[in-house]
């Protein structure tokens, strides 16, 4: 945390190539310490999820000047924040000392008397090599690798690149920031003696679901890259080792590779699912459609907690993970803990809710394992709670079915531990992608989530949904039926879980690619 009476510390942190899984443990530790995070356009937005919510996040483009002119302002901003006693992280795409001006910033910090640490990151060349399966070195054809900037302007005075030496380099050239200068780079290499038949590759957004790789002989690469429409950020690899690239790549063989999946749950709940999609090769697009808010009136919740602590309930029923989190947050605010439950038995509507209970060191006594819905939970409870007192913890606008069925056999109290409100940001880049049809599938996991999304959709977006250009994947038949009433169809997961929704997405992807599910 910041301390205005002393100078803060600065961390120059490598943000890696794009996949947040390639962040180092030290990078995450620094982000969790930071009061102020400065980041550039190469930093994957998901990287910021590791920072504390209250930390200030500041994008480099908010500073004045063009690329070259902005650098002094970056250093000035870092020093300004550190002198306020803040812990400062400057996230740099890739590694801070590989074309990242890390050395210049370190010198400026040292001169200003600001303590700092440099945290290395996975550089783009290493990510491209691993994910495009192009070895940087190979015992058969490449014993060296050169990291080269492609950002130098043709004819620039004081150019530092020795093109003659690079054209004769006995290994692999990894050229950074060379997309706009690709014709110039190819010309320099081939005019200085490198064969136009030298294997070459351009790798776009290495390590992410958006990765695309174009390979061609060096003399043909410009035309092939232009035809493929590859832009920034891309990395150029040149040398005999590029020819070692196999036809079938592990990275692109992942079942959801390149699939653009919109995730609509609140961010805190969505992140584990987002990571699962990333690991399967998808491009997750997070657009929360609802936000979870504290209960408007805690009095009924507090009264129920007092009754529970006094042994007043035989069963406590949780119908969502949100309910568990909200209930325990309230317990803690009252200086209480799991001992409040005494001998009461616990019921959870499904495995996700049971898992959230387990995180609070409580094991659910009753969890449906097949039909994970209110209907099945009611059937199971009716058999067990006759003439007993039951507390149901739900959202303020939760379904009344469970209450109605249990009230026929038991004494039932219901408390609203949280509320849900529509929170679709129609100005977000993700919503704009949806408007353009730049989304393959949308996952919907509750009626409230679906209603909030549809309320934000204009006729042009609804048309994309009706025609199936953007597919809907839901976790229950009930939700699919609700969408049918809106004139929309949906793929229904076999189970209302993250795994079930994931399997439905994989089946959808295989169908779109014309392959049978395995």
Short mmCIF file of C-alpha atoms in Angstrom, two decimals:
data_model
loop_
_atom_site.label_atom_id
_atom_site.label_comp_id
_atom_site.label_asym_id
_atom_site.label_seq_id
_atom_site.Cartn_x
_atom_site.Cartn_y
_atom_site.Cartn_z
CA UNK A 1 0.00 0.00 0.00
CA UNK A 2 1.11 3.57 -0.55
CA UNK A 3 2.86 5.62 2.08
CA UNK A 4 3.07 9.33 1.26
CA UNK A 5 5.88 9.82 3.79
CA UNK A 6 8.38 7.74 1.80
CA UNK A 7 9.35 7.11 -1.79
CA UNK A 8 7.57 4.17 -3.38
CA UNK A 9 9.17 1.34 -5.31
CA UNK A 10 8.88 0.80 -9.05
CA UNK A 11 8.61 -2.58 -10.75
CA UNK A 12 9.40 -2.78 -14.47
CA UNK A 13 7.44 -5.93 -15.25
CA UNK A 14 7.39 -8.10 -18.36
CA UNK A 15 3.74 -8.68 -19.24
CA UNK A 16 4.55 -11.53 -21.59
CA UNK A 17 3.27 -12.10 -25.13
CA UNK A 18 -0.50 -12.12 -24.55
CA UNK A 19 -1.55 -15.31 -22.79
CA UNK A 20 -1.90 -14.42 -19.10
CA UNK A 21 -0.83 -17.96 -18.26
CA UNK A 22 2.66 -16.97 -19.36
CA UNK A 23 2.95 -14.25 -16.72
CA UNK A 24 5.62 -15.07 -14.17
CA UNK A 25 4.72 -15.62 -10.54
CA UNK A 26 6.80 -12.57 -9.64
CA UNK A 27 4.83 -10.45 -12.13
CA UNK A 28 1.59 -11.44 -10.41
CA UNK A 29 3.06 -10.71 -6.98
CA UNK A 30 4.07 -7.23 -8.13
CA UNK A 31 0.62 -6.53 -9.58
CA UNK A 32 -0.99 -7.54 -6.31
CA UNK A 33 1.21 -5.03 -4.50
CA UNK A 34 0.69 -2.14 -6.90
CA UNK A 35 -1.10 1.12 -6.15
CA UNK A 36 -0.53 2.40 -9.69
CA UNK A 37 -0.25 0.30 -12.87
CA UNK A 38 0.97 1.83 -16.11
CA UNK A 39 0.52 -0.39 -19.18
CA UNK A 40 0.96 -0.26 -22.95
CA UNK A 41 -1.15 -1.45 -25.89
CA UNK A 42 0.72 -4.76 -26.06
CA UNK A 43 -0.43 -5.64 -22.55
CA UNK A 44 -3.31 -8.13 -22.63
CA UNK A 45 -6.30 -6.58 -20.79
CA UNK A 46 -6.66 -9.78 -18.76
CA UNK A 47 -3.26 -9.08 -17.19
CA UNK A 48 -4.88 -6.27 -15.20
CA UNK A 49 -7.18 -8.78 -13.50
CA UNK A 50 -4.27 -9.67 -11.21
CA UNK A 51 -4.04 -6.11 -9.88
CA UNK A 52 -6.03 -5.05 -6.83
CA UNK A 53 -9.43 -3.55 -7.78
CA UNK A 54 -8.57 -0.29 -6.01
CA UNK A 55 -5.24 0.13 -7.86
CA UNK A 56 -5.23 2.93 -10.44
CA UNK A 57 -4.73 1.67 -13.99
CA UNK A 58 -3.30 4.12 -16.50
CA UNK A 59 -2.74 3.37 -20.19
CA UNK A 60 0.32 4.81 -21.92
CA UNK A 61 -1.85 6.28 -24.69
CA UNK A 62 -3.34 8.62 -22.10
CA UNK A 63 0.00 10.44 -22.12
CA UNK A 64 0.85 13.12 -24.71
CA UNK A 65 2.99 12.60 -27.80
CA UNK A 66 3.59 9.93 -30.41
CA UNK A 67 5.47 6.69 -29.76
CA UNK A 68 8.96 8.21 -29.61
CA UNK A 69 7.87 11.44 -27.91
CA UNK A 70 5.81 9.66 -25.27
CA UNK A 71 8.74 7.86 -23.63
CA UNK A 72 9.95 10.82 -21.49
CA UNK A 73 6.37 11.35 -20.30
CA UNK A 74 6.18 7.68 -19.26
CA UNK A 75 9.27 7.97 -17.10
CA UNK A 76 8.05 11.27 -15.63
CA UNK A 77 4.70 9.69 -14.75
CA UNK A 78 6.37 6.73 -13.04
CA UNK A 79 8.66 8.99 -10.97
CA UNK A 80 5.75 11.29 -10.08
CA UNK A 81 3.70 8.35 -8.72
CA UNK A 82 6.64 6.80 -6.88
CA UNK A 83 7.42 10.13 -5.16
CA UNK A 84 3.88 10.07 -3.79
CA UNK A 85 4.87 6.91 -1.92
CA UNK A 86 3.06 4.56 -4.28
CA UNK A 87 4.06 1.09 -5.36
CA UNK A 88 4.25 1.42 -9.15
CA UNK A 89 4.17 -1.29 -11.82
CA UNK A 90 5.02 -0.52 -15.43
CA UNK A 91 3.73 -3.45 -17.48
CA UNK A 92 5.67 -3.93 -20.68
CA UNK A 93 4.64 -6.33 -23.44
CA UNK A 94 7.07 -9.24 -23.58
CA UNK A 95 10.27 -8.55 -21.63
CA UNK A 96 11.30 -5.10 -20.33
CA UNK A 97 14.84 -5.41 -21.71
CA UNK A 98 13.93 -6.70 -25.19
CA UNK A 99 13.00 -3.60 -27.19
CA UNK A 100 11.09 -2.34 -24.16
CA UNK A 101 13.18 0.68 -23.09
CA UNK A 102 13.64 -1.01 -19.72
CA UNK A 103 17.28 0.07 -19.50
CA UNK A 104 16.43 3.72 -20.16
CA UNK A 105 13.72 3.70 -17.50
CA UNK A 106 16.01 1.98 -15.01
CA UNK A 107 18.68 4.65 -15.58
CA UNK A 108 16.14 7.43 -15.07
CA UNK A 109 14.84 5.84 -11.86
CA UNK A 110 18.37 5.38 -10.52
CA UNK A 111 19.17 9.02 -11.26
CA UNK A 112 15.99 10.11 -9.48
CA UNK A 113 16.79 8.01 -6.41
CA UNK A 114 13.76 5.75 -6.89
CA UNK A 115 14.24 2.09 -5.88
CA UNK A 116 13.21 -0.34 -8.60
CA UNK A 117 13.16 -3.97 -9.67
CA UNK A 118 13.17 -5.46 -13.17
CA UNK A 119 10.96 -8.52 -13.62
CA UNK A 120 11.68 -10.49 -16.79
CA UNK A 121 8.88 -11.72 -19.03
CA UNK A 122 8.36 -14.16 -21.88
CA UNK A 123 9.40 -12.34 -25.03
CA UNK A 124 7.41 -12.59 -28.27
CA UNK A 125 10.11 -14.57 -30.07
CA UNK A 126 9.96 -17.36 -27.50
CA UNK A 127 6.15 -17.40 -27.50
CA UNK A 128 6.01 -17.51 -31.30
CA UNK A 129 8.56 -20.31 -31.38
CA UNK A 130 6.58 -22.42 -28.90
CA UNK A 131 3.06 -21.74 -30.17
CA UNK A 132 3.82 -21.77 -33.91
CA UNK A 133 6.25 -24.68 -33.40
CA UNK A 134 9.11 -22.94 -35.15
CA UNK A 135 12.38 -23.75 -33.37
CA UNK A 136 14.64 -20.78 -32.85
CA UNK A 137 17.57 -23.16 -32.74
CA UNK A 138 17.91 -26.68 -34.09
CA UNK A 139 20.93 -28.91 -33.99
CA UNK A 140 20.50 -29.70 -37.69
CA UNK A 141 20.37 -26.15 -39.07
CA UNK A 142 20.50 -23.31 -36.54
CA UNK A 143 22.99 -22.84 -33.71
CA UNK A 144 22.22 -19.19 -33.00
CA UNK A 145 19.30 -16.77 -32.77
CA UNK A 146 19.34 -13.00 -33.25
CA UNK A 147 16.71 -10.64 -31.83
CA UNK A 148 16.33 -7.75 -34.27
CA UNK A 149 14.23 -4.57 -34.27
CA UNK A 150 12.25 -3.99 -37.42
CA UNK A 151 11.22 -0.52 -36.32
CA UNK A 152 14.06 1.38 -37.92
CA UNK A 153 12.96 3.62 -40.76
CA UNK A 154 14.52 3.01 -44.20
CA UNK A 155 17.44 5.38 -44.74
CA UNK A 156 17.33 6.58 -41.13
CA UNK A 157 20.52 8.43 -40.13
CA UNK A 158 22.52 6.53 -37.56
CA UNK A 159 20.85 3.19 -38.28
CA UNK A 160 22.44 0.52 -36.08
CA UNK A 161 21.47 -2.64 -37.97
CA UNK A 162 24.22 -4.35 -39.97
CA UNK A 163 22.16 -5.83 -42.78
CA UNK A 164 25.19 -7.46 -44.37
CA UNK A 165 25.86 -9.41 -41.18
CA UNK A 166 22.19 -10.25 -40.70
CA UNK A 167 21.88 -11.57 -44.25
CA UNK A 168 24.72 -13.99 -43.50
CA UNK A 169 23.62 -14.85 -39.95
CA UNK A 170 24.04 -18.62 -39.33
CA UNK A 171 20.78 -19.21 -37.52
CA UNK A 172 17.31 -17.73 -36.98
CA UNK A 173 16.44 -14.05 -37.19
CA UNK A 174 13.57 -12.97 -34.93
CA UNK A 175 12.45 -9.53 -36.10
CA UNK A 176 10.23 -7.50 -33.76
CA UNK A 177 7.93 -4.62 -34.73
CA UNK A 178 8.55 -5.15 -38.43
CA UNK A 179 5.05 -5.37 -39.95
CA UNK A 180 5.03 -1.95 -41.59
CA UNK A 181 8.68 -2.32 -42.63
CA UNK A 182 8.37 -5.88 -43.96
CA UNK A 183 9.05 -4.96 -47.64
CA UNK A 184 12.12 -3.00 -46.55
CA UNK A 185 13.37 -5.84 -44.33
CA UNK A 186 12.95 -8.44 -47.07
CA UNK A 187 14.66 -6.17 -49.58
CA UNK A 188 17.63 -5.52 -47.29
CA UNK A 189 18.15 -9.20 -46.53
CA UNK A 190 17.80 -10.48 -50.09
CA UNK A 191 19.83 -7.64 -51.64
CA UNK A 192 22.69 -8.40 -49.21
CA UNK A 193 22.90 -12.04 -50.18
CA UNK A 194 20.20 -13.99 -48.30
CA UNK A 195 18.42 -16.40 -50.63
CA UNK A 196 14.80 -15.46 -51.50
CA UNK A 197 14.05 -19.16 -50.90
CA UNK A 198 15.01 -18.91 -47.21
CA UNK A 199 12.09 -20.20 -45.08
CA UNK A 200 10.25 -17.37 -43.33
CA UNK A 201 7.16 -16.91 -41.17
CA UNK A 202 5.09 -14.06 -39.83
CA UNK A 203 3.32 -14.89 -36.53
CA UNK A 204 0.41 -12.68 -35.45
CA UNK A 205 -0.63 -12.43 -31.79
CA UNK A 206 1.47 -15.37 -30.67
CA UNK A 207 0.17 -17.40 -27.69
CA UNK A 208 -3.47 -16.24 -28.01
CA UNK A 209 -6.56 -17.71 -29.65
CA UNK A 210 -6.14 -15.06 -32.35
CA UNK A 211 -2.75 -16.43 -33.39
CA UNK A 212 -2.23 -16.75 -37.14
CA UNK A 213 0.92 -17.84 -38.91
CA UNK A 214 1.90 -17.26 -42.52
CA UNK A 215 4.88 -19.19 -43.88
CA UNK A 216 6.51 -18.68 -47.27
CA UNK A 217 9.92 -18.36 -48.89
CA UNK A 218 11.33 -14.99 -47.89
CA UNK A 219 10.95 -13.55 -51.37
CA UNK A 220 7.21 -14.32 -51.37
CA UNK A 221 6.42 -13.45 -47.78
CA UNK A 222 5.35 -9.84 -48.34
CA UNK A 223 2.61 -10.86 -50.77
CA UNK A 224 1.44 -13.74 -48.55
CA UNK A 225 1.28 -11.55 -45.44
CA UNK A 226 -0.61 -8.87 -47.33
CA UNK A 227 -3.03 -11.47 -48.69
CA UNK A 228 -3.64 -12.84 -45.19
CA UNK A 229 -4.16 -9.34 -43.76
CA UNK A 230 -1.82 -9.78 -40.82
CA UNK A 231 -1.25 -6.62 -38.82
CA UNK A 232 0.31 -5.70 -35.49
CA UNK A 233 1.53 -7.19 -33.24
CA UNK A 234 3.43 -9.71 -35.36
CA UNK A 235 6.86 -11.27 -35.23
CA UNK A 236 8.99 -12.25 -38.23
CA UNK A 237 11.10 -15.41 -38.13
CA UNK A 238 13.64 -16.08 -40.89
CA UNK A 239 16.04 -18.98 -41.30
CA UNK A 240 16.32 -22.68 -42.14
CA UNK A 241 14.76 -23.72 -38.82
CA UNK A 242 11.42 -22.25 -39.95
CA UNK A 243 11.16 -25.20 -42.35
CA UNK A 244 11.08 -27.55 -39.33
CA UNK A 245 7.56 -26.38 -38.50
CA UNK A 246 5.17 -29.39 -38.57
CA UNK A 247 1.88 -29.49 -40.45
CA UNK A 248 -0.19 -30.26 -37.33
CA UNK A 249 0.41 -27.80 -34.49
CA UNK A 250 -0.37 -28.57 -30.87
CA UNK A 251 -1.44 -24.98 -30.27
CA UNK A 252 -3.92 -24.73 -33.13
CA UNK A 253 -5.23 -28.27 -32.58
CA UNK A 254 -6.94 -27.26 -29.33
CA UNK A 255 -10.70 -27.85 -29.58
CA UNK A 256 -11.86 -24.21 -29.36
CA UNK A 257 -8.93 -22.59 -31.17
CA UNK A 258 -9.96 -19.26 -32.66
CA UNK A 259 -13.58 -19.45 -31.46
CA UNK A 260 -14.83 -16.07 -30.25
CA UNK A 261 -16.95 -16.74 -27.16
CA UNK A 262 -18.81 -14.02 -25.29
CA UNK A 263 -19.07 -14.69 -21.55
CA UNK A 264 -21.89 -12.83 -19.83
CA UNK A 265 -21.55 -13.64 -16.13
CA UNK A 266 -20.32 -11.06 -13.60
CA UNK A 267 -16.55 -10.71 -13.88
CA UNK A 268 -15.55 -12.27 -10.55
CA UNK A 269 -17.56 -15.41 -11.34
CA UNK A 270 -16.59 -15.51 -14.99
CA UNK A 271 -12.80 -15.48 -14.71
CA UNK A 272 -12.32 -19.24 -14.03
CA UNK A 273 -14.50 -20.01 -17.07
CA UNK A 274 -12.62 -17.42 -19.13
CA UNK A 275 -9.33 -19.11 -18.26
CA UNK A 276 -10.73 -22.51 -19.16
CA UNK A 277 -11.73 -21.15 -22.58
CA UNK A 278 -8.29 -19.63 -23.08
CA UNK A 279 -6.60 -22.95 -22.35
CA UNK A 280 -8.82 -24.62 -24.95
CA UNK A 281 -7.77 -22.05 -27.56
CA UNK A 282 -10.84 -19.80 -27.57
CA UNK A 283 -10.92 -16.02 -27.66
CA UNK A 284 -13.04 -15.16 -24.59
CA UNK A 285 -14.87 -11.84 -24.73
CA UNK A 286 -16.10 -10.82 -21.29
CA UNK A 287 -19.27 -8.73 -21.21
CA UNK A 288 -20.98 -8.93 -17.81
CA UNK A 289 -24.70 -8.35 -18.27
CA UNK A 290 -25.62 -8.19 -14.59
CA UNK A 291 -23.92 -7.08 -11.42
CA UNK A 292 -24.39 -8.56 -7.99
CA UNK A 293 -25.23 -6.03 -5.29
CA UNK A 294 -25.64 -6.35 -1.51
CA UNK A 295 -29.14 -6.82 -0.15
CA UNK A 296 -31.16 -3.61 0.05
CA UNK A 297 -32.22 -4.48 3.62
CA UNK A 298 -29.99 -6.54 5.88
CA UNK A 299 -32.51 -6.70 8.74
CA UNK A 300 -34.17 -9.98 7.60
CA UNK A 301 -30.76 -11.54 6.92
CA UNK A 302 -29.43 -10.51 10.33
CA UNK A 303 -32.55 -11.86 12.04
CA UNK A 304 -32.15 -15.18 10.24
CA UNK A 305 -28.47 -15.35 11.24
CA UNK A 306 -29.43 -14.83 14.91
CA UNK A 307 -32.06 -17.57 14.64
CA UNK A 308 -29.55 -19.88 12.92
CA UNK A 309 -26.95 -19.26 15.63
CA UNK A 310 -29.54 -20.23 18.22
CA UNK A 311 -30.24 -23.56 16.53
CA UNK A 312 -33.46 -22.35 14.93
CA UNK A 313 -33.03 -24.14 11.56
CA UNK A 314 -32.56 -27.79 10.67
CA UNK A 315 -31.72 -26.96 7.02
CA UNK A 316 -30.06 -24.04 5.24
CA UNK A 317 -30.52 -24.09 1.45
CA UNK A 318 -28.32 -22.17 -0.99
CA UNK A 319 -29.53 -21.77 -4.55
CA UNK A 320 -26.41 -20.13 -5.99
CA UNK A 321 -22.74 -19.50 -5.37
CA UNK A 322 -23.59 -15.80 -5.15
CA UNK A 323 -25.88 -16.56 -2.25
CA UNK A 324 -23.11 -18.38 -0.39
CA UNK A 325 -20.67 -15.52 -0.94
CA UNK A 326 -23.16 -12.83 0.09
CA UNK A 327 -24.28 -14.75 3.19
CA UNK A 328 -20.72 -15.33 4.40
CA UNK A 329 -19.75 -11.73 3.69
CA UNK A 330 -22.56 -10.70 6.00
CA UNK A 331 -21.54 -13.26 8.62
CA UNK A 332 -18.01 -11.84 8.65
CA UNK A 333 -19.29 -8.27 8.95
CA UNK A 334 -21.12 -9.42 12.08
CA UNK A 335 -17.92 -11.05 13.42
CA UNK A 336 -19.36 -14.51 12.90
CA UNK A 337 -18.11 -17.56 11.03
CA UNK A 338 -19.09 -21.10 10.02
CA UNK A 339 -19.80 -22.05 13.65
CA UNK A 340 -23.04 -20.10 13.27
CA UNK A 341 -24.52 -23.06 11.37
CA UNK A 342 -24.28 -25.38 14.38
CA UNK A 343 -25.95 -28.68 13.56
CA UNK A 344 -27.97 -27.37 10.63
CA UNK A 345 -27.68 -29.43 7.45
CA UNK A 346 -26.76 -27.70 4.21
CA UNK A 347 -28.24 -28.08 0.74
CA UNK A 348 -26.72 -26.69 -2.47
CA UNK A 349 -28.43 -26.50 -5.84
CA UNK A 350 -25.38 -27.84 -7.70
CA UNK A 351 -21.64 -28.56 -7.61
CA UNK A 352 -20.58 -24.93 -8.15
CA UNK A 353 -22.58 -23.81 -5.12
CA UNK A 354 -21.26 -26.76 -3.10
CA UNK A 355 -17.71 -25.82 -4.08
CA UNK A 356 -18.24 -22.26 -2.85
CA UNK A 357 -19.47 -23.68 0.44
CA UNK A 358 -16.38 -25.88 0.62
CA UNK A 359 -14.23 -22.75 0.26
CA UNK A 360 -15.84 -21.68 3.54
CA UNK A 361 -14.86 -25.04 5.10
CA UNK A 362 -18.40 -26.42 4.95
CA UNK A 363 -19.51 -29.59 3.18
CA UNK A 364 -23.01 -29.64 1.67
CA UNK A 365 -25.15 -32.53 2.92
CA UNK A 366 -27.40 -32.51 -0.13
CA UNK A 367 -26.40 -31.74 -3.74
CA UNK A 368 -28.29 -32.83 -6.88
CA UNK A 369 -25.82 -34.49 -9.24
CA UNK A 370 -27.90 -34.85 -12.41
CA UNK A 371 -30.75 -32.38 -12.72
CA UNK A 372 -29.21 -29.38 -10.97
CA UNK A 373 -32.25 -27.11 -10.69
CA UNK A 374 -34.88 -25.94 -8.23
CA UNK A 375 -37.30 -28.70 -9.24
CA UNK A 376 -34.88 -31.51 -8.41
CA UNK A 377 -33.60 -29.84 -5.25
CA UNK A 378 -37.21 -29.42 -4.05
CA UNK A 379 -37.93 -33.12 -4.68
CA UNK A 380 -34.91 -34.17 -2.65
CA UNK A 381 -35.62 -31.78 0.22
CA UNK A 382 -39.30 -32.63 0.53
CA UNK A 383 -38.27 -36.17 1.44
CA UNK A 384 -35.94 -34.95 4.19
CA UNK A 385 -37.26 -31.77 5.81
CA UNK A 386 -40.89 -32.61 6.66
CA UNK A 387 -42.04 -30.67 9.75
CA UNK A 388 -38.62 -29.03 10.05
CA UNK A 389 -37.56 -25.41 9.85
CA UNK A 390 -35.79 -24.42 6.63
CA UNK A 391 -33.89 -21.26 5.68
CA UNK A 392 -33.60 -20.53 1.94
CA UNK A 393 -30.88 -18.07 0.86
CA UNK A 394 -31.59 -16.58 -2.57
CA UNK A 395 -31.43 -13.44 -4.68
CA UNK A 396 -34.13 -10.83 -4.17
CA UNK A 397 -35.70 -11.84 -7.50
CA UNK A 398 -34.97 -15.57 -7.20
CA UNK A 399 -37.46 -18.22 -8.28
CA UNK A 400 -40.29 -18.94 -5.87
CA UNK A 401 -40.69 -22.61 -6.82
CA UNK A 402 -38.50 -23.99 -4.05
CA UNK A 403 -40.27 -21.97 -1.37
CA UNK A 404 -43.71 -22.96 -2.64
CA UNK A 405 -42.96 -26.68 -2.65
CA UNK A 406 -41.23 -26.77 0.71
CA UNK A 407 -43.90 -24.67 2.42
CA UNK A 408 -46.29 -27.58 1.89
CA UNK A 409 -44.27 -29.79 4.26
CA UNK A 410 -42.04 -27.53 6.36
CA UNK A 411 -41.68 -24.15 8.04
CA UNK A 412 -39.81 -22.02 5.52
CA UNK A 413 -38.04 -18.68 5.88
CA UNK A 414 -36.67 -16.92 2.82
CA UNK A 415 -34.00 -14.21 2.85
CA UNK A 416 -32.67 -12.10 0.00
CA UNK A 417 -28.90 -12.06 0.57
CA UNK A 418 -28.14 -10.18 -2.64
CA UNK A 419 -29.68 -8.43 -5.62
CA UNK A 420 -29.00 -8.55 -9.35
CA UNK A 421 -29.16 -5.55 -11.65
CA UNK A 422 -28.65 -5.20 -15.40
CA UNK A 423 -25.17 -3.85 -16.16
CA UNK A 424 -24.50 -4.16 -19.89
CA UNK A 425 -21.90 -1.65 -21.07
CA UNK A 426 -23.05 -0.94 -24.61
CA UNK A 427 -20.04 1.34 -25.12
CA UNK A 428 -17.56 -1.49 -24.48
CA UNK A 429 -15.39 -2.89 -27.31
CA UNK A 430 -16.91 -6.32 -26.70
CA UNK A 431 -20.46 -5.06 -27.26
CA UNK A 432 -19.26 -3.32 -30.42
CA UNK A 433 -17.82 -6.63 -31.62
CA UNK A 434 -21.21 -8.22 -31.04
CA UNK A 435 -22.87 -5.46 -33.04
CA UNK A 436 -20.50 -6.20 -35.95
CA UNK A 437 -21.18 -9.93 -35.73
CA UNK A 438 -17.57 -10.50 -34.70
CA UNK A 439 -18.64 -13.15 -32.16
CA UNK A 440 -19.19 -16.86 -32.74
CA UNK A 441 -21.10 -17.81 -29.60
CA UNK A 442 -22.62 -16.29 -26.47
CA UNK A 443 -22.93 -18.26 -23.24
CA UNK A 444 -25.96 -17.56 -21.04
CA UNK A 445 -26.29 -19.15 -17.61
CA UNK A 446 -29.39 -17.62 -16.03
CA UNK A 447 -32.68 -16.01 -17.09
CA UNK A 448 -31.62 -12.69 -15.52
CA UNK A 449 -28.39 -12.70 -17.52
CA UNK A 450 -30.28 -13.47 -20.72
CA UNK A 451 -32.93 -10.82 -20.08
CA UNK A 452 -30.32 -8.15 -19.39
CA UNK A 453 -28.45 -8.95 -22.61
CA UNK A 454 -31.56 -9.02 -24.78
CA UNK A 455 -32.77 -5.73 -23.32
CA UNK A 456 -29.53 -4.10 -24.52
CA UNK A 457 -29.69 -5.61 -28.02
CA UNK A 458 -31.14 -3.57 -30.87
CA UNK A 459 -32.84 -5.14 -33.89
CA UNK A 460 -29.60 -5.55 -35.83
CA UNK A 461 -28.09 -7.68 -33.04
CA UNK A 462 -31.30 -9.66 -32.56
CA UNK A 463 -31.19 -10.43 -36.28
CA UNK A 464 -27.70 -11.92 -35.85
CA UNK A 465 -29.07 -14.08 -33.03
CA UNK A 466 -32.19 -15.15 -34.93
CA UNK A 467 -30.27 -16.20 -38.03
CA UNK A 468 -27.71 -18.13 -36.01
CA UNK A 469 -24.80 -16.05 -37.21
CA UNK A 470 -24.10 -15.66 -33.51
CA UNK A 471 -24.92 -18.88 -31.65
CA UNK A 472 -26.43 -19.01 -28.17
CA UNK A 473 -25.32 -21.66 -25.68
CA UNK A 474 -27.33 -22.06 -22.46
CA UNK A 475 -27.10 -24.25 -19.39
CA UNK A 476 -30.73 -25.33 -18.98
CA UNK A 477 -33.83 -26.34 -20.92
CA UNK A 478 -35.79 -23.72 -18.97
CA UNK A 479 -33.54 -20.97 -20.28
CA UNK A 480 -33.74 -22.33 -23.82
CA UNK A 481 -37.53 -22.26 -23.59
CA UNK A 482 -37.43 -18.66 -22.42
CA UNK A 483 -35.34 -17.77 -25.48
CA UNK A 484 -37.77 -19.64 -27.73
CA UNK A 485 -40.41 -17.21 -26.52
CA UNK A 486 -38.14 -14.44 -27.84
CA UNK A 487 -37.91 -16.10 -31.24
CA UNK A 488 -34.40 -17.40 -30.59
CA UNK A 489 -32.92 -20.88 -30.54
CA UNK A 490 -30.07 -22.12 -28.40
CA UNK A 491 -27.77 -25.08 -27.87
CA UNK A 492 -28.45 -26.60 -24.44
CA UNK A 493 -25.60 -27.99 -22.35
CA UNK A 494 -26.07 -31.55 -21.12
CA UNK A 495 -25.36 -30.37 -17.57
CA UNK A 496 -25.81 -26.84 -16.11
CA UNK A 497 -22.13 -26.57 -15.20
CA UNK A 498 -19.02 -24.91 -16.62
CA UNK A 499 -17.96 -28.30 -17.98
CA UNK A 500 -21.36 -28.81 -19.57
CA UNK A 501 -21.31 -25.42 -21.28
CA UNK A 502 -17.73 -26.03 -22.41
CA UNK A 503 -18.67 -29.38 -23.94
CA UNK A 504 -21.56 -27.72 -25.78
CA UNK A 505 -19.18 -25.12 -27.21
CA UNK A 506 -16.77 -27.83 -28.35
CA UNK A 507 -19.60 -29.72 -30.08
CA UNK A 508 -20.74 -26.50 -31.73
CA UNK A 509 -17.20 -25.78 -32.91
CA UNK A 510 -16.75 -29.25 -34.33
CA UNK A 511 -20.04 -28.98 -36.17
CA UNK A 512 -19.07 -25.63 -37.69
CA UNK A 513 -15.76 -27.13 -38.86
CA UNK A 514 -17.50 -30.16 -40.31
CA UNK A 515 -15.95 -32.66 -37.90
CA UNK A 516 -17.76 -35.16 -35.75
CA UNK A 517 -17.51 -34.80 -31.98
CA UNK A 518 -15.00 -37.22 -30.50
#
